[in-house]
Coordinates of C-alpha atoms and ligand atoms in Angstrom, one line a residue:
Chain A
X23 CA -7.1 155.8 49.9
X24 CA -4.4 153.5 51.1
X25 CA -4.7 153.9 54.6
X26 CA -1.2 154.6 56.2
X27 CA -0.6 153.3 59.7
X28 CA 1.2 156.3 60.9
X29 CA -1.5 158.3 60.5
X30 CA -4.1 156.0 61.9
X31 CA -1.8 156.0 65.2
X32 CA -1.1 159.9 65.1
X33 CA -4.7 160.8 64.7
X34 CA -6.2 157.9 67.4
X35 CA -3.6 158.4 69.8
X36 CA -3.8 162.4 70.2
X37 CA -7.6 162.0 70.1
X38 CA -7.5 159.6 73.1
X39 CA -4.8 162.2 74.9
X40 CA -7.1 165.1 73.9
X41 CA -10.0 163.5 75.2
X42 CA -8.2 162.5 78.3
X43 CA -7.3 166.2 79.0
X44 CA -10.8 167.4 78.2
X45 CA -11.9 165.1 81.0
X46 CA -9.5 166.2 83.3
X47 CA -10.7 169.7 82.9
X48 CA -14.4 169.1 82.8
X49 CA -13.4 167.9 86.3
X50 CA -11.6 170.7 87.3
X51 CA -14.3 173.1 86.5
X52 CA -16.9 171.3 88.2
X53 CA -19.0 169.9 85.5
X54 CA -18.2 166.5 86.8
X55 CA -18.4 166.1 90.5
X56 CA -15.8 168.0 92.6
X57 CA -13.1 165.4 93.4
X58 CA -11.6 165.3 97.0
X59 CA -8.6 167.0 98.2
X60 CA -6.5 164.0 97.4
X61 CA -7.5 164.3 93.8
X62 CA -4.1 166.5 92.8
X63 CA -2.3 163.2 92.3
X64 CA -5.1 162.0 90.0
X65 CA -4.8 165.3 87.7
X66 CA -1.1 164.7 87.6
X67 CA -1.3 161.3 86.7
X68 CA -3.7 162.4 84.1
X69 CA -1.7 164.8 82.5
X70 CA 1.0 162.6 82.4
X71 CA -1.0 159.8 80.7
X72 CA -2.6 162.5 78.1
X73 CA 1.1 163.5 77.6
X74 CA 2.2 159.9 76.8
X75 CA -0.4 159.4 74.5
X76 CA 0.2 162.6 72.8
X77 CA 4.2 162.0 72.3
X78 CA 3.4 158.5 71.3
X79 CA 1.0 159.9 68.1
X80 CA 3.9 162.5 67.0
X81 CA 6.3 159.9 67.1
X82 CA 3.7 157.6 65.1
X83 CA 3.5 160.4 62.6
X84 CA 7.4 161.0 61.9
X85 CA 7.3 157.6 60.3
X86 CA 4.9 159.2 57.7
X87 CA 7.6 161.4 56.7
X88 CA 10.1 160.8 53.8
X89 CA 12.8 163.1 55.5
X90 CA 11.7 163.3 59.2
X91 CA 14.7 165.5 60.1
X92 CA 13.5 168.1 58.0
X93 CA 9.9 168.1 60.1
X94 CA 10.8 171.4 61.5
X95 CA 10.2 172.8 58.0
X96 CA 6.7 172.1 58.4
X97 CA 5.8 175.1 60.6
X98 CA 6.6 177.6 57.8
X99 CA 3.2 177.4 56.2
X100 CA 0.6 178.1 59.1
X101 CA -1.1 181.0 56.8
X102 CA -2.5 178.3 54.2
X103 CA -1.8 174.7 55.4
X104 CA -3.8 172.7 57.8
X105 CA -0.7 170.5 58.1
X106 CA 1.5 173.2 59.1
X107 CA -1.1 174.7 61.7
X108 CA -1.2 171.0 63.3
X109 CA 2.3 170.6 63.4
X110 CA 2.2 173.7 65.4
X111 CA -0.7 173.3 67.5
X112 CA 0.3 169.7 68.6
X113 CA 3.5 170.4 70.5
X114 CA 2.2 173.8 71.6
X115 CA -0.7 171.8 73.3
X116 CA 1.8 169.2 74.7
X117 CA 3.7 171.8 76.3
X118 CA 0.6 173.2 77.9
X119 CA -0.5 169.6 79.2
X120 CA 3.0 169.2 80.6
X121 CA 2.9 172.6 82.1
X122 CA -0.3 172.1 83.8
X123 CA 1.3 169.0 85.5
X124 CA 4.0 170.7 86.7
X125 CA 1.9 173.6 88.0
X126 CA -0.1 171.1 90.2
X127 CA 3.1 169.1 90.9
X128 CA 4.8 171.9 92.2
X129 CA 1.5 173.8 93.9
X130 CA 2.3 176.9 91.6
X131 CA -0.7 178.8 91.1
X132 CA -2.5 179.6 87.8
X133 CA -3.1 175.9 87.2
X134 CA -6.9 176.7 86.4
X135 CA -5.8 179.1 83.8
X136 CA -3.2 176.9 82.0
X137 CA -5.9 174.1 81.8
X138 CA -8.3 176.7 80.3
X139 CA -5.8 177.6 77.7
X140 CA -5.2 174.0 76.9
X141 CA -8.6 172.9 76.5
X142 CA -9.1 175.9 74.2
X143 CA -5.8 174.7 72.2
X144 CA -7.0 171.0 72.6
X145 CA -10.7 172.0 70.7
X146 CA -8.9 174.0 68.4
X147 CA -6.5 170.7 67.6
X148 CA -9.6 168.7 66.7
X149 CA -10.7 171.1 64.5
X150 CA -7.5 171.4 62.9
X151 CA -6.8 167.5 62.5
X152 CA -10.1 167.1 61.0
X153 CA -9.7 170.1 58.5
X154 CA -6.5 168.3 56.9
X155 CA -9.3 165.9 55.3
X156 CA -12.0 168.1 54.9
X157 CA -10.3 170.7 53.0
X158 CA -9.2 168.1 50.1
X159 CA -12.5 168.9 48.4
X160 CA -12.6 166.1 45.9
X161 CA -11.9 163.3 48.8
X162 CA -15.8 163.8 48.9
X163 CA -16.2 161.0 51.8
X164 CA -13.9 163.6 53.9
X165 CA -15.1 167.1 52.5
X166 CA -18.0 167.3 54.9
X167 CA -18.6 169.1 58.4
X168 CA -19.3 165.3 60.0
X169 CA -15.8 164.7 59.6
X170 CA -14.9 167.4 62.3
X171 CA -17.9 166.3 64.4
X172 CA -16.6 162.6 64.1
X173 CA -12.8 163.6 65.0
X174 CA -14.0 165.5 67.8
X175 CA -16.7 162.9 69.3
X176 CA -14.5 159.8 69.0
X177 CA -11.3 161.7 70.1
X178 CA -13.5 162.9 73.2
X179 CA -15.2 159.2 73.8
X180 CA -12.1 157.5 74.0
X181 CA -10.4 160.0 76.2
X182 CA -13.2 160.0 78.6
X183 CA -13.2 156.3 78.5
X184 CA -9.4 156.3 79.5
X185 CA -10.1 158.9 82.2
X186 CA -13.0 156.3 83.8
X187 CA -10.4 153.8 83.9
X188 CA -7.6 155.9 85.2
X189 CA -10.1 157.1 88.0
X190 CA -11.1 153.5 88.7
X191 CA -7.5 153.0 89.3
X192 CA -6.7 156.2 91.6
X193 CA -9.7 157.9 92.3
X194 CA -12.5 155.7 92.5
X195 CA -15.4 158.3 93.6
X196 CA -14.9 160.0 90.2
X197 CA -15.1 156.6 88.2
X198 CA -18.9 156.5 88.1
X199 CA -19.6 160.3 86.6
X200 CA -16.9 159.6 84.4
X201 CA -17.9 156.3 83.2
X202 CA -21.3 157.9 82.6
X203 CA -19.9 160.9 80.5
X204 CA -17.9 158.1 78.6
X205 CA -21.1 156.4 77.5
X206 CA -23.1 159.4 76.8
X207 CA -20.3 160.5 74.5
X208 CA -19.7 157.1 73.1
X209 CA -23.2 156.9 72.1
X210 CA -23.2 160.6 70.8
X211 CA -20.2 159.5 68.8
X212 CA -21.8 156.3 67.6
X213 CA -24.7 158.6 66.2
X214 CA -22.7 161.0 64.4
X215 CA -20.2 158.4 62.6
X216 CA -23.7 156.4 61.5
X217 CA -25.1 159.7 60.2
X218 CA -21.6 160.1 58.2
X219 CA -21.9 156.2 56.8
X220 CA -25.2 157.4 55.5
X221 CA -24.1 160.3 53.9
X222 CA -21.1 159.0 52.5
X223 CA -23.2 155.5 51.1
X224 CA -25.2 157.9 49.1
X225 CA -22.2 160.1 47.5
X226 CA -22.0 160.2 43.6
X227 CA -18.6 160.8 42.3
X228 CA -18.0 164.2 40.8
X229 CA -15.4 162.9 38.7
X230 CA -15.8 160.2 35.8
X231 CA -13.8 158.8 33.1
X232 CA -15.4 161.0 30.7
X233 CA -14.4 164.2 32.7
X234 CA -11.1 162.7 33.7
X235 CA -9.8 162.5 29.7
X236 CA -12.5 165.0 28.5
X237 CA -14.3 162.6 26.1
X238 CA -18.3 162.6 26.4
X239 CA -19.0 159.3 25.2
X240 CA -21.1 157.0 27.4
X241 CA -18.3 153.8 26.7
X242 CA -14.9 154.4 27.6
X243 CA -12.3 151.6 28.9
X244 CA -8.8 152.3 30.0
X245 CA -6.6 149.7 27.9
X246 CA -3.2 150.6 29.4
X247 CA -2.3 152.9 32.4
X248 CA 1.0 153.5 30.7
X249 CA 3.1 151.1 32.7
X250 CA 2.9 147.6 33.6
X251 CA 4.5 147.6 37.2
X252 CA 3.2 149.3 40.1
X253 CA 3.8 152.9 40.5
X254 CA 3.1 155.6 43.4
X255 CA -0.3 156.3 41.6
X256 CA -1.3 152.5 42.3
X257 CA 0.1 152.2 45.8
X258 CA -0.8 155.4 47.8
X259 CA -4.6 156.1 46.6
X260 CA -6.2 152.1 47.0
X261 CA -6.5 150.0 50.0
X262 CA -6.1 146.9 47.7
X263 CA -8.6 145.0 49.9
X264 CA -11.9 143.5 48.6
X265 CA -15.3 144.9 49.4
X266 CA -16.0 142.3 52.0
X267 CA -12.9 143.1 54.0
X268 CA -13.8 147.0 54.2
X269 CA -17.3 146.2 55.0
X270 CA -16.0 143.4 57.6
X271 CA -13.9 146.5 59.4
X272 CA -16.9 148.7 59.4
X273 CA -19.0 146.1 61.3
X274 CA -15.7 145.4 63.5
X275 CA -15.2 148.9 64.2
X276 CA -19.2 149.8 65.0
X277 CA -18.9 146.9 67.3
X278 CA -15.5 147.8 68.8
X279 CA -15.5 151.5 69.0
X280 CA -19.3 151.7 70.1
X281 CA -21.6 148.8 71.0
X282 CA -18.7 146.8 73.3
X283 CA -17.6 149.7 75.5
X284 CA -21.0 151.1 75.7
X285 CA -22.1 148.2 77.0
X286 CA -19.3 147.5 79.7
X287 CA -19.6 151.4 80.4
X288 CA -23.4 151.2 81.0
X289 CA -23.1 147.7 83.1
X290 CA -20.8 149.8 85.2
X291 CA -22.6 152.6 85.6
X292 CA -25.8 150.8 86.8
X293 CA -24.6 149.7 90.0
X294 CA -22.9 152.6 90.7
X295 CA -19.5 151.0 91.0
X296 CA -16.9 150.7 88.0
X297 CA -14.1 148.2 88.5
X298 CA -10.7 149.2 86.9
X299 CA -10.7 145.5 84.6
X300 CA -13.9 146.9 83.2
X301 CA -13.1 150.2 82.3
X302 CA -9.8 149.2 80.9
X303 CA -11.2 146.7 78.6
X304 CA -13.6 149.1 77.8
X305 CA -10.9 151.6 76.8
X306 CA -8.7 148.9 75.2
X307 CA -11.7 147.6 72.9
X308 CA -12.6 151.1 72.3
X309 CA -9.1 152.5 71.2
X310 CA -8.8 148.9 68.9
X311 CA -12.2 149.8 67.5
X312 CA -10.8 153.3 66.4
X313 CA -7.8 152.0 64.8
X314 CA -10.2 150.0 62.5
X315 CA -12.6 153.0 62.6
X316 CA -9.6 155.2 60.9
X317 CA -8.7 152.6 58.4
X318 CA -11.9 152.5 57.2
X319 CA -12.1 156.2 57.0
X320 CA -9.1 156.2 54.8
X321 CA -10.3 153.0 52.7
X322 CA -13.6 154.5 52.0
X323 CA -12.2 157.8 50.7
X324 CA -12.3 157.2 46.5
X325 CA -9.4 159.5 45.0
X326 CA -10.4 160.8 41.9
X327 CA -6.9 160.1 40.5
X328 CA -7.9 156.5 40.7
X329 CA -9.8 156.8 37.6
X330 CA -6.4 157.0 35.6
X331 CA -5.2 153.7 37.0
X332 CA -7.6 150.9 36.1
X333 CA -5.4 148.7 33.8
X334 CA -2.1 147.8 33.6
X335 CA -0.3 146.4 30.3
Chain B
X13 CA 1.5 187.2 33.6
X14 CA 2.7 184.2 31.8
X15 CA 1.4 180.8 31.9
X16 CA 3.6 178.3 30.4
X17 CA 1.5 175.3 29.4
X18 CA 1.6 172.2 27.0
X19 CA -1.3 171.6 24.6
X20 CA -1.6 167.7 23.5
X21 CA -3.4 167.1 20.2
X22 CA -5.2 164.0 21.0
X23 CA -5.8 163.6 17.1
X24 CA -1.9 163.0 16.3
X25 CA -0.6 161.4 19.3
X26 CA 0.1 157.7 18.1
X27 CA 0.9 156.6 21.7
X28 CA 4.8 156.0 21.0
X29 CA 6.0 156.9 24.4
X30 CA 8.5 159.0 23.1
X31 CA 7.6 162.1 25.3
X32 CA 7.9 159.2 28.3
X33 CA 11.2 158.2 27.7
X34 CA 12.7 161.7 26.8
X35 CA 11.3 163.2 29.9
X36 CA 12.9 160.1 32.2
X37 CA 16.0 160.3 30.3
X38 CA 16.6 164.3 30.7
X39 CA 15.3 164.6 34.0
X40 CA 17.0 161.5 35.7
X41 CA 20.5 163.2 34.2
X42 CA 20.2 166.6 35.8
X43 CA 21.7 168.3 38.9
X44 CA 18.5 167.5 40.8
X45 CA 19.5 163.9 41.0
X46 CA 18.1 160.7 39.6
X47 CA 14.5 159.9 39.2
X48 CA 14.4 156.4 41.4
X49 CA 14.0 152.9 39.7
X50 CA 13.1 150.0 41.8
X51 CA 13.4 146.5 40.4
X52 CA 13.9 147.8 37.0
X53 CA 14.2 144.4 35.5
X54 CA 12.4 142.1 38.1
X55 CA 8.8 140.9 38.1
X56 CA 7.5 144.2 39.5
X57 CA 9.2 147.6 38.2
X58 CA 8.4 150.6 39.7
X59 CA 9.7 154.1 38.9
X60 CA 9.4 157.7 39.2
X61 CA 8.2 159.0 35.9
X62 CA 6.8 162.8 35.2
X63 CA 4.8 162.1 32.4
X64 CA 2.8 158.9 31.3
X65 CA 0.9 157.9 28.1
X66 CA -2.2 156.0 28.6
X67 CA -4.7 154.1 26.3
X68 CA -8.5 154.6 26.3
X69 CA -11.0 152.8 23.9
X70 CA -13.7 154.9 23.2
X71 CA -17.0 153.5 22.0
X72 CA -18.2 150.1 21.4
X73 CA -17.0 147.5 18.9
X74 CA -17.4 147.9 16.0
X75 CA -17.4 151.6 16.4
X76 CA -14.3 152.3 18.3
X77 CA -11.5 154.7 18.7
X78 CA -8.2 154.2 20.5
X79 CA -7.2 157.3 22.5
X80 CA -3.7 157.6 23.5
X81 CA -3.5 160.2 26.1
X82 CA -0.2 161.6 27.5
X83 CA -0.6 163.1 31.2
X84 CA 1.7 165.1 33.4
X85 CA 1.5 167.8 36.0
X86 CA -1.2 170.2 34.4
X87 CA 0.5 173.3 36.1
X88 CA -3.2 174.2 37.3
X89 CA -3.5 178.1 37.6
X90 CA -5.4 177.3 40.8
X91 CA -3.3 174.5 42.0
X92 CA -4.9 172.8 45.0
X93 CA -1.5 170.7 45.8
X94 CA 0.4 173.8 46.8
X95 CA -1.7 175.3 49.4
X96 CA -1.7 172.0 51.6
X97 CA 2.1 171.9 51.5
X98 CA 3.4 172.7 55.0
X99 CA 6.9 173.3 54.1
X100 CA 6.3 175.8 51.2
X101 CA 8.6 173.2 49.1
X102 CA 5.3 173.1 46.6
X103 CA 5.0 176.6 45.1
X104 CA 3.8 178.2 42.0
X105 CA 6.0 180.2 40.4
X106 CA 4.8 183.9 39.9
X107 CA 7.1 184.8 36.5
X108 CA 5.9 181.7 34.3
X109 CA 3.0 180.0 36.3
X110 CA 5.1 176.8 37.0
X111 CA 3.9 174.6 39.9
X112 CA 7.4 173.3 41.3
X113 CA 8.7 171.4 44.0
X114 CA 12.0 172.2 45.8
X115 CA 13.4 168.8 46.8
X116 CA 15.6 170.5 49.8
X117 CA 12.6 171.7 51.5
X118 CA 10.4 168.4 50.8
X119 CA 9.4 166.5 53.9
X120 CA 8.2 163.8 51.8
X121 CA 4.7 163.9 53.6
X122 CA 2.6 162.7 50.5
X123 CA -0.1 165.7 51.3
X124 CA 0.3 167.3 48.0
X125 CA -0.1 164.3 46.2
X126 CA -3.6 163.6 48.1
X127 CA -4.6 167.3 47.1
X128 CA -4.0 166.6 43.3
X129 CA -6.9 165.0 41.6
X130 CA -4.8 164.1 38.6
X131 CA -2.2 161.5 39.9
X132 CA 0.7 163.5 38.6
X133 CA 2.6 163.6 41.8
X134 CA 5.0 160.9 42.9
X135 CA 7.2 160.2 45.7
X136 CA 10.6 159.4 44.7
X137 CA 11.5 156.0 46.3
X138 CA 15.3 156.6 46.8
X139 CA 15.1 160.2 47.7
X140 CA 11.9 160.4 49.6
X141 CA 11.0 163.6 48.1
X142 CA 7.9 164.4 46.1
X143 CA 8.7 164.9 42.3
X144 CA 6.4 165.6 39.2
X145 CA 7.0 167.5 35.7
X146 CA 9.0 170.7 35.9
X147 CA 8.2 171.5 32.5
X148 CA 11.8 170.9 32.2
X149 CA 13.0 174.4 33.9
X150 CA 16.4 173.6 33.5
X151 CA 15.7 173.7 29.4
X152 CA 13.5 176.6 29.2
X153 CA 15.9 178.6 31.5
X154 CA 18.9 177.8 30.0
X155 CA 20.2 180.7 28.0
X156 CA 23.3 178.4 26.6
X157 CA 21.0 176.7 24.6
X158 CA 19.6 177.6 21.2
X159 CA 16.4 179.1 21.2
X160 CA 14.8 176.0 19.3
X161 CA 16.1 173.9 21.9
X162 CA 14.7 176.0 24.9
X163 CA 11.6 173.5 25.3
X164 CA 10.6 170.6 27.2
X165 CA 12.1 167.4 26.4
X166 CA 8.9 165.6 25.6
X167 CA 8.0 168.4 23.0
X168 CA 11.3 168.1 21.0
X169 CA 11.0 164.3 21.5
X170 CA 7.3 164.0 19.7
X171 CA 7.5 162.6 16.4
X172 CA 4.2 163.7 15.4
X173 CA 4.2 167.1 16.9
X174 CA 1.1 166.2 19.1
X175 CA 2.7 168.1 21.9
X176 CA 2.9 172.1 21.7
X177 CA 4.3 174.2 24.4
X178 CA 3.7 178.3 25.1
X179 CA 2.2 180.8 27.0
X180 CA -1.5 180.4 27.5
X181 CA -1.9 184.1 28.4
X182 CA -0.5 185.5 25.4
X183 CA -3.3 185.2 22.9
X184 CA -1.3 185.3 19.8
X185 CA 0.9 181.9 21.3
X186 CA 0.9 178.9 19.2
X187 CA -1.0 177.0 22.2
X188 CA -3.7 180.0 22.9
X189 CA -4.4 179.6 19.0
X190 CA -4.4 176.0 19.0
X191 CA -6.9 176.1 22.1
X192 CA -9.1 178.6 20.6
X193 CA -9.2 177.3 17.0
X194 CA -9.9 173.7 18.1
X195 CA -11.8 173.8 21.2
X196 CA -9.1 172.8 23.5
X197 CA -10.2 171.7 27.3
X198 CA -9.1 170.9 30.5
X199 CA -9.4 167.7 32.5
X200 CA -11.9 167.4 35.6
X201 CA -13.3 170.9 35.1
X202 CA -15.6 170.0 38.2
X203 CA -12.8 171.1 40.8
X204 CA -12.1 174.6 39.4
X205 CA -8.2 174.0 39.6
X206 CA -7.9 175.6 35.8
X207 CA -5.3 173.3 34.4
X208 CA -2.8 175.5 32.4
X209 CA -2.4 172.2 30.2
X210 CA -5.1 171.8 27.5
X211 CA -6.1 168.8 25.3
X212 CA -7.4 168.9 21.6
X213 CA -10.1 167.0 21.2
X214 CA -10.7 164.1 18.3
X215 CA -12.1 165.7 15.3
X216 CA -15.1 163.7 13.7
X217 CA -14.1 161.5 11.2
X218 CA -15.5 163.3 8.5
X219 CA -13.2 166.3 9.2
X220 CA -10.0 164.7 9.2
X221 CA -8.2 166.0 6.1
X222 CA -6.3 163.0 5.2
X223 CA -6.5 161.2 1.5
X224 CA -8.4 157.8 3.5
X225 CA -11.0 159.7 4.8
X226 CA -11.7 162.2 1.6
X227 CA -12.2 158.8 -0.4
X228 CA -14.3 157.3 2.6
X229 CA -16.4 160.5 2.3
X230 CA -16.9 160.4 -1.4
X231 CA -17.8 156.9 -1.3
X232 CA -20.3 156.8 1.8
X233 CA -21.1 160.2 2.8
X234 CA -24.6 159.4 4.0
X235 CA -23.5 156.6 6.2
X236 CA -20.7 158.6 7.6
X237 CA -22.6 161.7 8.7
X238 CA -25.4 159.7 10.1
X239 CA -23.6 157.5 12.9
X240 CA -20.4 160.0 13.5
X241 CA -18.7 156.6 13.5
X242 CA -14.8 156.7 13.1
X243 CA -12.8 156.5 10.0
X244 CA -12.1 152.8 8.8
X245 CA -9.3 152.4 6.5
Ligands
SF4_7 S1 -1.9 168.7 38.0 FE1 -1.9 168.3 40.3 S2 0.1 168.4 40.6 FE2 0.2 169.7 38.8 S3 -0.6 171.8 39.8 FE3 -2.6 170.6 39.2 S4 -3.1 169.8 41.0 FE4 -0.8 170.5 41.3
SF4_8 S1 5.4 165.8 49.9 FE1 6.8 167.9 50.0 S2 5.8 169.3 48.8 FE2 4.2 167.6 48.8 S3 3.0 168.5 50.5 FE3 4.6 167.3 51.9 S4 6.5 168.7 52.2 FE4 5.2 169.5 50.6

């Protein structure tokens, strides 16, 4: 596939926002060391930052549409379309995050309950986002439960790293614990992503030129695709880069999204103090790595329609 | 239930592109708006087409056959492009089985094109909505046209009659008979999309009923049967 930058930004930005919100919930529920009384401000700031990521992601997604002014129509087919479900759940989740922050700010009760509803929506959103890709069965690189695992873990890893940076700035007592969680999630995400790389390297495409045109002969060559210039079919489904570039992006994202942040977070968590600059660098590096990861995710998927577009003339 | 479809006979398609140009001509001129052409006379022209004729070479020299292969939306009976559409713009019409797009509802998200394994959906570069073959829905439903005119433009244009049109759910239709009697097949059966459009396979050289191949057969019967090679004039 030809990676669409709007979708790359959408999925990585909301992933980090979702992960950050889950980190807040992990603290709120006591899974991560209970905060001091002053932590209310940290939570409100966390909700605000998570919301900022979600909104930016949503804005990015509009650039993907030919008719953004009709985007509201996309809520119609929630019964069968994962994209429609995503279009519904994302704004609802954003509203709940905003409400959660507002409740904490005004001292309104039920912030905890709203937080739990937010966490449920957050996990559902990871699932729904991934299912957009999993459900396209002939994009074999995507049609695997590993895609769901990866979207969830990669979002959580970057979100917890972001939470660590935020804690280092506002609530340093929380930072070491969050940093350890971020490190663990980063390592977990790395192993799941590597598992999917191994799986995809072994895939054999189900469709062949033989099944595409229905001729059994082993030697078939396309001589003309029906037009001499370009067309939607030649632009949308292939990245147009060399193998070396794609391989380079792969090693780049393994380094930037996993190795580098893991080293920085690991160093920070051994001496018990996580510096703001260290955690920030870890997050920015990891986020850039995830942009590359998502680019590769698209580029690696081989669409069977490309079988029909092999030779201009 | 009706399922309209095209059946394309690969034995007689000569790759003249008359179906492509007649399709473009009809479908760019209707009330639904033009099919955009970007840079039509420039170095890298690009346009929206519902139908393309491709050419493949099957076999190895000197035993090769040139196969001209028209391809448009196959109006699948189980179309993967429809359920993914978030707006309902893409739908399969119950009355005749056509897969259609409501241009007024489409948000141009491209998702349906990702979900079609056959590469027949194209985002119109000017109107920014998804387009594809409609089986000339505005001809076949037009009661003001004479009966013999109520067929897709490509079918009417084909000089060799390589394109048959009809209801594949009616066992007595011309398309059902053609599929039954000639081993009509579907593209990429592995994805179970059940394309309505079918293709009629190339008959082996010895079976082609024309004077040239009959002569060849009389001259060299053994050779032909042994190698299954294409007819050489
Ligand atoms: S050929 Fe493609 S666009 Fe047409 S119905 Fe089948 S899946 Fe949908
Ligand atoms: S491009 Fe249009 S028809 Fe296709 S899925 Fe999106 S809204 Fe539906």
